[in-house]
Every structure is written in C-alpha cells, then in structure tokens.
C-alpha cells in the first residue's frame, strides 16, 4: 500500500460518507512526499551540519543528507570495503542524484556540503606541487640531453657511431625512468567517458563526479557521442577490470575501479535518464540512489539563520582530514561485521527478499531492489566511517550501525519509488493534483467552472483544459456536480492536501 493510500485511510470519512461521498482515489505522483532523512543515524558533526544547512537554505534535510553520502563515498572509495560474510565484499562508493526543480536551492546546499572536499584536494595538490615541478624540470632536462645525444649519434663518424648510439639509448632510457607525479584529484565535474577513465587511472583507480548540475545524465544520453561508453560507470560502481586506451601512453588496466557520483539534477533530466531503454537495459539507473527532497516553496522562512561557524568548521575539518588521510593510503582495508551486526543484516535482507516476491512492495522495481543487499552494506560502511572518521578501519561495524543502515535503506526505497513515479507518472494526474491544491488553498468548497478557470487561467488558459481536469477529478472522486450544475469539493480534500504539504523538516 502506498504512503498516500495509508494517509487517506487515516482521514475520518464518517461525515463524508453520510453526505454520500465515496473514498477518493489519489491523483498525481507527488501526493505523498518521501520521508525526510533519519538524522538520528548520523554522528553529531555530520547531523548538525545537515540540519543547519537545511535550516539556512530552507530545504528538506534529504537534500543535504544525500550530498553527505556522496562526500563520505568520495573519502572512502577504494580505501574501504565491507565484508558482509566470507566471500562477499562490497565497496563503499555510491551513485547519488538529488532531484529538484529550478529555484529549489540545490547549488547552496551542494556547495556547503562539498566544500571540504575541494579544500582537501587543494591541500594535497599544494603538498605535491614542488615535487611535480622538480620532476618535470628533471624530465625536461633529460629529454633535451637525449635529443642532443640522438643528434650526435646520427652525425657521428662510423668509428664512433656505436658508442654515440649507446649513449643516446642510455639518455632515452634515463628520460623514461623519470616519472612526473600527477596532481592528485578527488573530484572532476564535466567530462567525457574517456576523460573519466584517464582521471581514474591517474588517481589510483578512483575519482568522484561531484557537481550541482546533472551534466552526467547528458553525457550518458550521448551528448559527446551517439553511443556513449558506459563501462566507466558500470564497472566504476561494481569494480572489476577497466581497460584504458590513452593517446599519450600505452593502454592500462584499472583493477577494481571505484567511481563516486554525487550530483544534483532536475526532474526533466531524471525523466530522460530513467526512460532511456538502452541505459535501463544495461542496468545503469539501477545503480543510482535517487533522492527526491520535498519542496518547501511557499513555506520557507526568508530570515532563516546561517549555518553556525562552529558547526561548519567542525564539519569541514572532519571531512578534510578524513579525505586527506584516506587519499594517502596505498591499500584497501576490510571492514567486518560483529556477530550481532551480521544477524541484523540477515534479518533486514530477509525482509527485502520477501518484498521482492510477486505482489510485494519491491517486485515492480526489482531491477533496482536486487542491489539493495549490497547497498545496505555500502551504507553501513559509510555510516561507520562517519561515526569513526579517525579509526573506522580499526573497528568492526556494530549492530547499531547496521540497524541504522537498514533504516537509511528504507529511506532510499521510498525515494526511489517516488523517482519511478516521476519518470512514469501521468501528466494529466499531476495537473489534476495541482488544481486540487488550488481548490484547497482558496477554500473553494463549492465553485463554478468559470470561478475555477479564473484561478488557474495561467496554467490552463483554455476552457476545455479546465473541463478535462474537472473530469479527471470527478473520476477520482474529488469533485462532483450539484443539482444547480456547480461543483463541490470532497470534504477530505483539505486534510489530504494539507497533510501532504510540507510543514517543516
């Protein structure tokens, strides 16, 4: 049963039934906003920041929390793996896309939460820059010497040619022995699939696509090519072998690549991405955690307090230190579960398995839901890192953290179902829901078609459009005609719309 249907079932309908009304049927896909993020699963340094950013920007906590998951993923990707049981390990990198319309303050939320990653990237670049400049100078000098040695060998007399050739070859080999380090990077923004692979190879097999725009969806839809290379995104999620074919050097193979995606996008981009048959067939949308934050437009406090400096400083310091520390590792650490955590995981997994059966809540989204078993472990790893940012790799994942991961998994399910409803929703139903909200907001318990038209003429300029919407609302039981030929609104409409409307975080 959907959240909307449960909500309607809870509305007192005795009075409506006495007036001859039947229970109405929900219209549109936005009638039941998915729940806010369960903030209690986060440690103080992260929870305070998510909540403060949400208050300052007047946005749903789900938006900032979704970005936080990407931040933690960027830090831990290819450095930490979670062992669910012997023989089964999951990396902690994640693909997160927060979906919200224009004007929903995505950029300030994204900027506040990701700022310490850029700080960490700059700190690492500043540390290695002198060595890069030194080795680049040495290589340049060696290349000049090799060119001169080749020229000398080419002009040498026959009796001196062998020795000169040997010197030239030695000079060329000396150039190849000098490796100029690449500037370390945690993050890239706009990219082609080929550039993505190159950056991953240069950074030890991992990189994060972090952006407050949904350009990655344009890339995957073929902006740079009619048939985009999906391998970096498919294998970057699950690991394996990813081969590169670079113009500047011989092809390489990245073992167990780890890609993080943390982007903001708009509903139109999600519809295009989610309805692409080729991408769906390759299983790419099933790898994403889509976050559908509630819009608080119309309910926002325009004088909301800024993020306290102490909260921002603590958050930025924690993330920056964590990112720099883990970036310096050369090997993975395996996070194991305590015995009790294993039992919690198994119980949560059994519930998911049951919901995958025909008629179950997850059966219709099983392509995505089949990955929830691994997603729950990834979440456990990310939450474990959040709770123990300085020594997570020296501790086992506890039953409390595993339980928290199960709660976040339930949150992800609700948001994914909302995303599916958006992708495959009925535009007529969406319009009908919007008109129903106008009727409630203007307290139009009885009204004429012309009165309604005046209220919605910007959205529905033609009379036949209004008639079509009224027909939809009547079919769903929200309005009915009176003996005088006017319309009246179902008595539960006010409770229904106001109950679904955002009234806070």
Coordinates of C-alpha atoms in Angstrom, one line a residue:
X1 CA 0.0 0.0 0.0
X2 CA 1.4 3.4 -0.9
X3 CA 2.0 6.1 1.7
X4 CA -0.7 8.2 0.1
X5 CA -3.3 5.4 0.4
X6 CA -2.4 4.9 4.0
X7 CA -2.7 8.7 4.6
X8 CA -6.2 8.7 3.0
X9 CA -7.2 5.7 5.1
X10 CA -6.3 7.6 8.2
X11 CA -8.6 10.6 7.3
X12 CA -12.0 10.5 9.2
X13 CA -14.6 9.9 6.5
X14 CA -17.8 9.4 8.6
X15 CA -19.1 12.8 7.8
X16 CA -18.2 12.4 4.1
X17 CA -19.9 9.0 3.9
X18 CA -23.1 10.5 5.5
X19 CA -23.0 13.2 2.7
X20 CA -22.9 10.5 0.1
X21 CA -19.2 10.7 -0.8
X22 CA -17.1 7.6 -1.6
X23 CA -13.4 7.4 -0.6
X24 CA -11.5 9.3 -3.3
X25 CA -8.6 7.9 -5.3
X26 CA -5.2 9.8 -5.2
X27 CA -4.2 11.8 -8.3
X28 CA -0.7 12.6 -9.5
X29 CA 2.6 11.2 -8.2
X30 CA 3.5 14.0 -5.9
X31 CA 0.8 13.4 -3.4
X32 CA 2.9 11.5 -0.9
X33 CA 6.3 13.1 -0.4
X34 CA 9.0 10.6 0.6
X35 CA 10.2 11.0 4.2
X36 CA 13.0 13.2 5.3
X37 CA 16.4 11.7 6.1
X38 CA 16.5 9.9 9.5
X39 CA 19.0 12.4 11.1
X40 CA 19.4 10.3 14.2
X41 CA 21.6 7.8 12.4
X42 CA 24.4 10.4 11.9
X43 CA 27.1 11.4 14.4
X44 CA 26.9 15.0 15.8
X45 CA 29.5 16.6 13.4
X46 CA 27.5 15.4 10.4
X47 CA 24.0 15.7 11.8
X48 CA 24.5 19.3 12.9
X49 CA 25.8 20.3 9.5
X50 CA 23.0 18.6 7.6
X51 CA 20.3 20.1 9.8
X52 CA 21.9 23.6 9.8
X53 CA 22.3 23.7 6.0
X54 CA 18.7 22.6 5.7
X55 CA 17.5 25.3 8.0
X56 CA 19.6 28.0 6.4
X57 CA 18.6 27.1 2.8
X58 CA 15.1 26.2 3.9
X59 CA 15.3 22.8 2.2
X60 CA 14.4 19.2 3.0
X61 CA 17.1 17.5 5.1
X62 CA 17.1 14.8 2.4
X63 CA 18.9 17.1 0.0
X64 CA 21.9 17.8 2.3
X65 CA 22.0 14.2 3.6
X66 CA 22.1 12.9 0.0
X67 CA 25.2 15.1 -0.7
X68 CA 26.7 13.9 2.6
X69 CA 26.6 10.3 1.4
X70 CA 28.5 11.4 -1.7
X71 CA 31.1 13.2 0.4
X72 CA 31.6 10.1 2.6
X73 CA 31.8 7.9 -0.5
X74 CA 34.5 10.2 -2.0
X75 CA 36.6 9.8 1.1
X76 CA 36.2 6.0 1.5
X77 CA 36.0 4.8 -2.1
X78 CA 38.7 2.2 -3.0
X79 CA 40.1 2.6 0.5
X80 CA 37.4 0.7 2.5
X81 CA 35.4 -2.4 1.6
X82 CA 32.7 -4.1 3.7
X83 CA 32.7 -7.8 4.2
X84 CA 29.1 -8.9 4.6
X85 CA 30.1 -12.5 5.0
X86 CA 33.1 -14.6 3.9
X87 CA 33.4 -14.4 0.1
X88 CA 31.2 -11.3 -0.2
X89 CA 32.7 -7.8 -0.1
X90 CA 31.1 -4.5 -1.1
X91 CA 33.0 -1.3 -1.9
X92 CA 31.6 1.8 -0.3
X93 CA 31.4 4.1 -3.3
X94 CA 27.9 5.2 -4.3
X95 CA 26.0 6.9 -7.1
X96 CA 23.7 9.6 -5.6
X97 CA 21.5 12.0 -7.6
X98 CA 19.3 14.6 -5.7
X99 CA 16.4 15.6 -7.9
X100 CA 14.7 19.0 -7.5
X101 CA 13.2 21.7 -9.7
X102 CA 14.6 25.1 -10.6
X103 CA 14.8 27.5 -7.6
X104 CA 15.0 24.7 -5.0
X105 CA 18.4 25.9 -3.8
X106 CA 20.4 22.9 -4.9
X107 CA 23.6 24.9 -5.5
X108 CA 24.0 26.4 -2.0
X109 CA 23.2 23.0 -0.4
X110 CA 25.7 21.2 -2.6
X111 CA 28.3 23.9 -2.1
X112 CA 28.1 23.9 1.6
X113 CA 28.3 20.1 1.9
X114 CA 31.1 19.5 -0.7
X115 CA 33.4 22.5 0.2
X116 CA 35.8 20.5 2.4
X117 CA 36.4 18.0 -0.5
X118 CA 37.7 20.9 -2.6
X119 CA 39.7 22.1 0.3
X120 CA 41.3 18.7 0.7
X121 CA 42.1 18.4 -3.0
X122 CA 43.8 21.8 -2.9
X123 CA 45.8 20.8 0.2
X124 CA 47.0 17.6 -1.4
X125 CA 47.9 19.5 -4.6
X126 CA 49.9 22.1 -2.7
X127 CA 51.8 19.4 -0.9
X128 CA 52.8 17.6 -4.1
X129 CA 53.3 20.6 -6.3
X130 CA 57.0 21.2 -5.5
X131 CA 57.8 17.5 -6.4
X132 CA 55.8 17.8 -9.6
X133 CA 57.7 20.9 -10.7
X134 CA 61.1 19.3 -9.7
X135 CA 60.5 16.1 -11.6
X136 CA 59.0 17.9 -14.6
X137 CA 62.2 20.0 -14.7
X138 CA 64.4 16.9 -14.5
X139 CA 62.5 15.2 -17.2
X140 CA 62.7 18.3 -19.5
X141 CA 66.5 18.4 -19.0
X142 CA 66.8 14.7 -19.6
X143 CA 64.7 15.0 -22.8
X144 CA 66.9 17.8 -24.1
X145 CA 70.0 15.7 -23.3
X146 CA 68.5 12.7 -25.1
X147 CA 67.7 14.8 -28.2
X148 CA 71.2 16.2 -28.3
X149 CA 72.6 12.6 -27.9
X150 CA 70.4 11.4 -30.7
X151 CA 71.6 14.2 -32.9
X152 CA 75.3 13.5 -32.1
X153 CA 74.8 9.8 -32.8
X154 CA 73.2 10.5 -36.1
X155 CA 76.2 12.7 -37.2
X156 CA 78.9 10.5 -35.7
X157 CA 81.6 9.0 -37.8
X158 CA 81.4 5.3 -38.4
X159 CA 84.1 4.5 -35.9
X160 CA 82.3 6.5 -33.2
X161 CA 78.7 5.7 -34.1
X162 CA 78.3 2.6 -31.9
X163 CA 79.5 4.4 -28.8
X164 CA 77.4 7.5 -29.6
X165 CA 74.3 5.3 -30.2
X166 CA 74.8 3.6 -26.9
X167 CA 75.0 7.0 -25.2
X168 CA 71.8 8.1 -27.0
X169 CA 69.9 5.0 -25.9
X170 CA 71.0 5.4 -22.4
X171 CA 69.8 9.0 -22.4
X172 CA 66.4 8.0 -23.8
X173 CA 66.1 5.3 -21.1
X174 CA 67.0 7.9 -18.4
X175 CA 64.1 10.0 -19.6
X176 CA 61.7 7.1 -19.2
X177 CA 62.9 6.4 -15.7
X178 CA 61.8 9.9 -14.5
X179 CA 58.1 9.8 -13.5
X180 CA 56.4 13.1 -13.1
X181 CA 53.7 12.7 -10.5
X182 CA 50.2 13.8 -11.5
X183 CA 48.4 16.4 -9.4
X184 CA 46.2 14.5 -7.0
X185 CA 42.5 14.9 -7.6
X186 CA 39.5 13.7 -5.7
X187 CA 36.9 15.4 -7.9
X188 CA 36.0 16.1 -11.5
X189 CA 33.0 17.9 -12.9
X190 CA 32.2 17.9 -16.6
X191 CA 33.9 15.0 -18.5
X192 CA 33.7 12.6 -21.4
X193 CA 33.8 8.8 -20.5
X194 CA 37.3 8.7 -21.9
X195 CA 38.5 11.6 -19.7
X196 CA 36.8 10.0 -16.8
X197 CA 38.8 6.8 -17.2
X198 CA 42.1 8.8 -17.6
X199 CA 41.5 10.7 -14.4
X200 CA 40.6 7.5 -12.6
X201 CA 43.9 5.9 -13.8
X202 CA 45.9 8.9 -12.7
X203 CA 44.4 8.8 -9.3
X204 CA 44.9 5.2 -8.3
X205 CA 41.7 3.9 -9.8
X206 CA 39.2 6.2 -8.1
X207 CA 37.6 9.6 -8.7
X208 CA 34.4 11.4 -7.8
X209 CA 32.0 13.2 -10.2
X210 CA 30.7 15.9 -7.9
X211 CA 28.5 18.6 -9.4
X212 CA 25.5 20.7 -8.6
X213 CA 24.3 20.1 -12.2
X214 CA 23.1 16.9 -13.9
X215 CA 25.6 17.0 -16.8
X216 CA 26.4 13.4 -16.3
X217 CA 22.9 12.5 -17.5
X218 CA 23.5 14.5 -20.7
X219 CA 26.8 12.6 -21.1
X220 CA 25.2 9.3 -20.7
X221 CA 22.4 10.2 -23.1
X222 CA 25.0 10.7 -25.8
X223 CA 26.0 14.4 -25.7
X224 CA 29.5 13.6 -26.8
X225 CA 28.7 10.6 -28.8
X226 CA 25.6 8.8 -30.1
X227 CA 26.7 5.6 -28.3
X228 CA 28.4 6.6 -25.0
X229 CA 30.9 4.3 -23.4
X230 CA 29.1 3.1 -20.3
X231 CA 31.9 0.8 -19.0
X232 CA 33.4 3.5 -16.7
X233 CA 30.0 3.9 -15.0
X234 CA 29.1 0.3 -14.9
X235 CA 32.5 -1.0 -13.7
X236 CA 33.2 2.0 -11.6
X237 CA 30.3 1.0 -9.4
X238 CA 30.9 -2.7 -9.0
X239 CA 34.7 -3.0 -9.7
X240 CA 36.3 -5.5 -12.0
X241 CA 38.7 -4.7 -14.8
X242 CA 38.5 -1.4 -16.7
X243 CA 40.8 -1.0 -19.7
X244 CA 42.1 2.4 -20.9
X245 CA 43.3 3.3 -24.4
X246 CA 45.1 6.6 -24.0
X247 CA 46.8 8.6 -26.7
X248 CA 49.7 9.7 -24.5
X249 CA 50.7 6.3 -23.2
X250 CA 50.1 2.6 -23.6
X251 CA 46.7 1.2 -22.6
X252 CA 46.3 0.4 -18.9
X253 CA 44.0 -1.8 -16.9
X254 CA 42.5 -0.4 -13.7
X255 CA 41.8 -3.1 -11.2
X256 CA 38.7 -2.6 -9.1
X257 CA 37.9 1.0 -10.2
X258 CA 35.8 3.0 -7.7
X259 CA 33.7 5.8 -9.1
X260 CA 31.6 8.1 -6.9
X261 CA 28.8 10.1 -8.4
X262 CA 27.2 12.9 -6.4
X263 CA 25.1 15.3 -8.5
X264 CA 22.1 17.5 -8.4
X265 CA 19.6 17.3 -11.3
X266 CA 16.2 18.5 -12.4
X267 CA 13.1 16.3 -12.9
X268 CA 13.2 16.7 -16.7
X269 CA 16.7 15.2 -16.7
X270 CA 15.6 12.3 -14.5
X271 CA 12.7 11.5 -16.8
X272 CA 15.0 11.4 -19.8
X273 CA 17.6 9.3 -18.0
X274 CA 15.1 6.9 -16.3
X275 CA 13.1 6.3 -19.5
X276 CA 16.2 5.5 -21.7
X277 CA 15.7 1.9 -22.8
X278 CA 19.4 1.3 -23.5
X279 CA 20.6 2.7 -20.2
X280 CA 17.9 0.7 -18.4
X281 CA 18.8 -2.4 -20.2
X282 CA 22.4 -2.1 -19.2
X283 CA 21.4 -1.6 -15.6
X284 CA 22.8 1.9 -15.1
X285 CA 19.7 3.6 -13.5
X286 CA 19.6 0.6 -11.0
X287 CA 23.0 1.7 -9.6
X288 CA 21.7 5.1 -8.6
X289 CA 20.3 6.3 -5.3
X290 CA 17.8 8.9 -6.4
X291 CA 16.9 11.4 -3.7
X292 CA 13.6 13.3 -4.1
X293 CA 13.6 16.1 -1.5
X294 CA 10.3 17.7 -0.7
X295 CA 9.8 21.3 -2.0
X296 CA 9.3 23.7 0.8
X297 CA 8.4 26.6 -1.6
X298 CA 5.7 28.6 -0.1
X299 CA 6.6 27.5 3.5
X300 CA 10.1 28.9 3.7
X301 CA 11.4 31.4 6.3
X302 CA 13.2 34.1 4.4
X303 CA 15.0 35.2 7.5
X304 CA 16.5 31.8 8.4
X305 CA 19.7 31.8 10.4
X306 CA 23.0 31.0 8.8
X307 CA 25.0 27.8 9.5
X308 CA 26.8 28.5 12.8
X309 CA 30.5 28.9 12.2
X310 CA 31.3 26.3 14.8
X311 CA 29.2 23.7 13.0
X312 CA 30.7 24.5 9.6
X313 CA 34.3 24.5 11.0
X314 CA 33.8 21.1 12.7
X315 CA 32.3 19.6 9.6
X316 CA 34.9 20.9 7.2
X317 CA 37.8 20.0 9.5
X318 CA 36.5 16.4 9.9
X319 CA 35.8 15.8 6.2
X320 CA 39.1 17.5 5.1
X321 CA 41.2 15.4 7.5
X322 CA 39.4 12.2 6.6
X323 CA 39.8 12.8 2.8
X324 CA 43.5 13.6 3.0
X325 CA 44.2 10.7 5.4
X326 CA 42.5 8.1 3.2
X327 CA 43.8 9.5 0.0
X328 CA 47.4 8.8 1.3
X329 CA 46.7 5.0 1.6
X330 CA 48.0 2.5 -1.0
X331 CA 45.9 -0.4 0.0
X332 CA 42.3 -1.3 1.0
X333 CA 41.1 -2.0 4.5
X334 CA 38.4 -4.6 5.0
X335 CA 35.5 -3.6 7.4
X336 CA 33.9 -6.7 9.1
X337 CA 30.7 -7.0 11.0
X338 CA 30.2 -8.0 14.6
X339 CA 28.2 -11.2 15.1
X340 CA 25.2 -9.2 16.2
X341 CA 25.6 -6.8 13.2
X342 CA 25.6 -9.9 10.9
X343 CA 22.3 -11.0 12.4
X344 CA 20.8 -7.5 11.9
X345 CA 21.9 -7.6 8.3
X346 CA 20.5 -11.0 7.7
X347 CA 17.1 -10.1 9.2
X348 CA 16.9 -6.9 7.1
X349 CA 17.9 -8.7 4.0
X350 CA 15.2 -11.4 4.6
X351 CA 12.6 -8.6 4.7
X352 CA 13.8 -7.2 1.4
X353 CA 13.8 -10.6 -0.1
X354 CA 10.2 -11.1 0.9
X355 CA 9.2 -7.8 -0.6
X356 CA 10.7 -8.9 -3.9
X357 CA 8.1 -11.6 -4.4
X358 CA 5.2 -11.1 -6.8
X359 CA 2.8 -8.7 -5.2
X360 CA 5.5 -7.5 -2.8
X361 CA 6.3 -3.8 -2.4
X362 CA 9.6 -4.2 -4.3
X363 CA 8.6 -6.6 -7.0
X364 CA 7.9 -3.9 -9.6
X365 CA 11.3 -2.2 -9.0
X366 CA 13.3 -5.4 -8.6
X367 CA 16.0 -4.4 -11.1
X368 CA 17.0 -1.7 -8.6
X369 CA 15.9 -3.5 -5.4
X370 CA 18.1 -6.5 -6.2
X371 CA 21.0 -4.3 -5.4
X372 CA 19.7 -3.3 -2.0
X373 CA 21.5 -6.1 -0.3
X374 CA 24.8 -4.6 -1.4
X375 CA 23.6 -1.0 -0.9
X376 CA 22.8 -1.7 2.7
X377 CA 26.4 -2.9 3.2
X378 CA 27.7 0.2 1.4
X379 CA 25.6 2.4 3.7
X380 CA 26.9 0.6 6.7
X381 CA 30.4 1.3 5.6
X382 CA 29.7 5.0 5.0
X383 CA 27.9 5.4 8.4
X384 CA 30.7 3.5 10.2
X385 CA 33.2 5.9 8.6
X386 CA 31.0 8.9 9.7
X387 CA 30.9 7.6 13.3
X388 CA 34.6 6.8 13.4
X389 CA 36.3 9.2 11.0
X390 CA 39.8 8.8 12.5
X391 CA 39.9 5.0 13.1
X392 CA 36.9 3.3 11.3
X393 CA 39.4 0.8 9.8
X394 CA 40.4 -0.4 13.2
X395 CA 36.9 -1.2 14.3
X396 CA 34.2 -3.7 13.4
X397 CA 30.8 -2.4 12.2
X398 CA 28.4 -2.6 15.1
X399 CA 24.8 -3.8 15.2
X400 CA 23.7 -0.2 15.9
X401 CA 25.4 1.0 12.7
X402 CA 23.9 -2.0 10.7
X403 CA 20.5 -1.1 12.0
X404 CA 21.0 2.5 11.0
X405 CA 22.0 1.3 7.5
X406 CA 18.8 -0.7 7.3
X407 CA 16.8 2.5 8.2
X408 CA 18.6 4.5 5.6
X409 CA 17.9 1.7 3.1
X410 CA 14.1 2.1 3.8
X411 CA 14.5 5.8 3.2
X412 CA 16.2 5.1 -0.1
X413 CA 13.3 2.8 -1.1
X414 CA 10.7 5.4 -0.5
X415 CA 12.7 8.0 -2.5
X416 CA 13.4 5.6 -5.4
X417 CA 9.7 4.8 -5.6
X418 CA 9.0 8.5 -5.8
X419 CA 11.5 8.8 -8.6
X420 CA 9.9 6.0 -10.5
X421 CA 6.6 7.6 -10.1
X422 CA 8.1 10.8 -11.5
X423 CA 9.6 9.1 -14.5
X424 CA 6.5 7.1 -15.4
X425 CA 3.8 9.5 -13.9
X426 CA 0.7 10.6 -15.6
X427 CA 1.0 14.3 -16.6
X428 CA -2.8 14.7 -16.5
X429 CA -2.8 13.4 -13.0
X430 CA -0.1 15.9 -12.0
X431 CA -2.1 18.7 -13.4
X432 CA -5.3 17.5 -11.6
X433 CA -3.4 17.3 -8.3
X434 CA -2.1 20.9 -8.8
X435 CA -5.7 22.1 -9.4
X436 CA -6.9 20.2 -6.4
X437 CA -4.3 22.0 -4.3
X438 CA -5.6 25.4 -5.6
X439 CA -9.2 24.4 -4.7
X440 CA -8.0 23.6 -1.2
X441 CA -5.8 26.7 -0.8
X442 CA -8.6 29.0 -1.9
X443 CA -11.1 27.1 0.2
X444 CA -13.4 26.6 -2.8
X445 CA -15.7 24.1 -1.3
X446 CA -18.3 24.9 -3.9
X447 CA -17.5 26.6 -7.2
X448 CA -18.4 27.0 -10.8
X449 CA -16.2 26.1 -13.7
X450 CA -15.7 29.8 -14.6
X451 CA -14.6 30.6 -11.0
X452 CA -12.0 27.8 -11.1
X453 CA -10.9 29.0 -14.6
X454 CA -10.1 32.4 -13.2
X455 CA -8.0 30.9 -10.5
X456 CA -5.9 28.6 -12.8
X457 CA -6.0 30.5 -16.2
X458 CA -2.2 30.9 -16.3
X459 CA -1.7 27.2 -16.1
X460 CA -4.9 26.3 -18.0
X461 CA -5.7 29.1 -20.4
X462 CA -8.4 27.3 -22.4
X463 CA -11.8 26.3 -21.1
X464 CA -11.6 22.8 -22.5
X465 CA -8.4 22.2 -20.4
X466 CA -10.3 23.1 -17.2
X467 CA -13.2 20.8 -18.2
X468 CA -10.7 18.0 -18.8
X469 CA -9.1 18.5 -15.3
X470 CA -12.6 18.6 -13.7
X471 CA -13.4 15.3 -15.4
X472 CA -10.3 13.7 -14.0
X473 CA -11.0 15.0 -10.5
X474 CA -14.6 13.7 -10.8
X475 CA -13.4 10.3 -12.0
X476 CA -11.1 10.1 -9.0
X477 CA -13.9 11.2 -6.6
X478 CA -12.5 14.6 -5.6
X479 CA -15.3 16.7 -7.0
X480 CA -18.9 16.2 -8.0
X481 CA -21.6 18.3 -9.6
X482 CA -24.5 19.7 -7.7
X483 CA -28.2 19.9 -8.6
X484 CA -27.6 23.5 -9.7
X485 CA -24.8 22.5 -12.1
X486 CA -22.0 23.8 -9.9
X487 CA -19.2 21.7 -8.4
X488 CA -18.4 20.8 -4.8
X489 CA -15.2 19.5 -3.3
X490 CA -14.8 16.3 -1.3
X491 CA -14.7 17.1 2.5
X492 CA -11.4 15.2 3.0
X493 CA -9.6 17.2 0.3
X494 CA -8.3 19.8 2.8
X495 CA -6.9 17.2 5.2
X496 CA -5.4 15.2 2.3
X497 CA -3.6 18.2 0.6
X498 CA -2.6 19.9 3.9
X499 CA -1.4 16.6 5.3
X500 CA 0.8 16.0 2.2
X501 CA 2.0 19.6 2.2
X502 CA 5.4 20.3 3.7
X503 CA 5.0 21.9 7.2
X504 CA 8.7 21.6 8.3
X505 CA 11.5 19.2 8.4

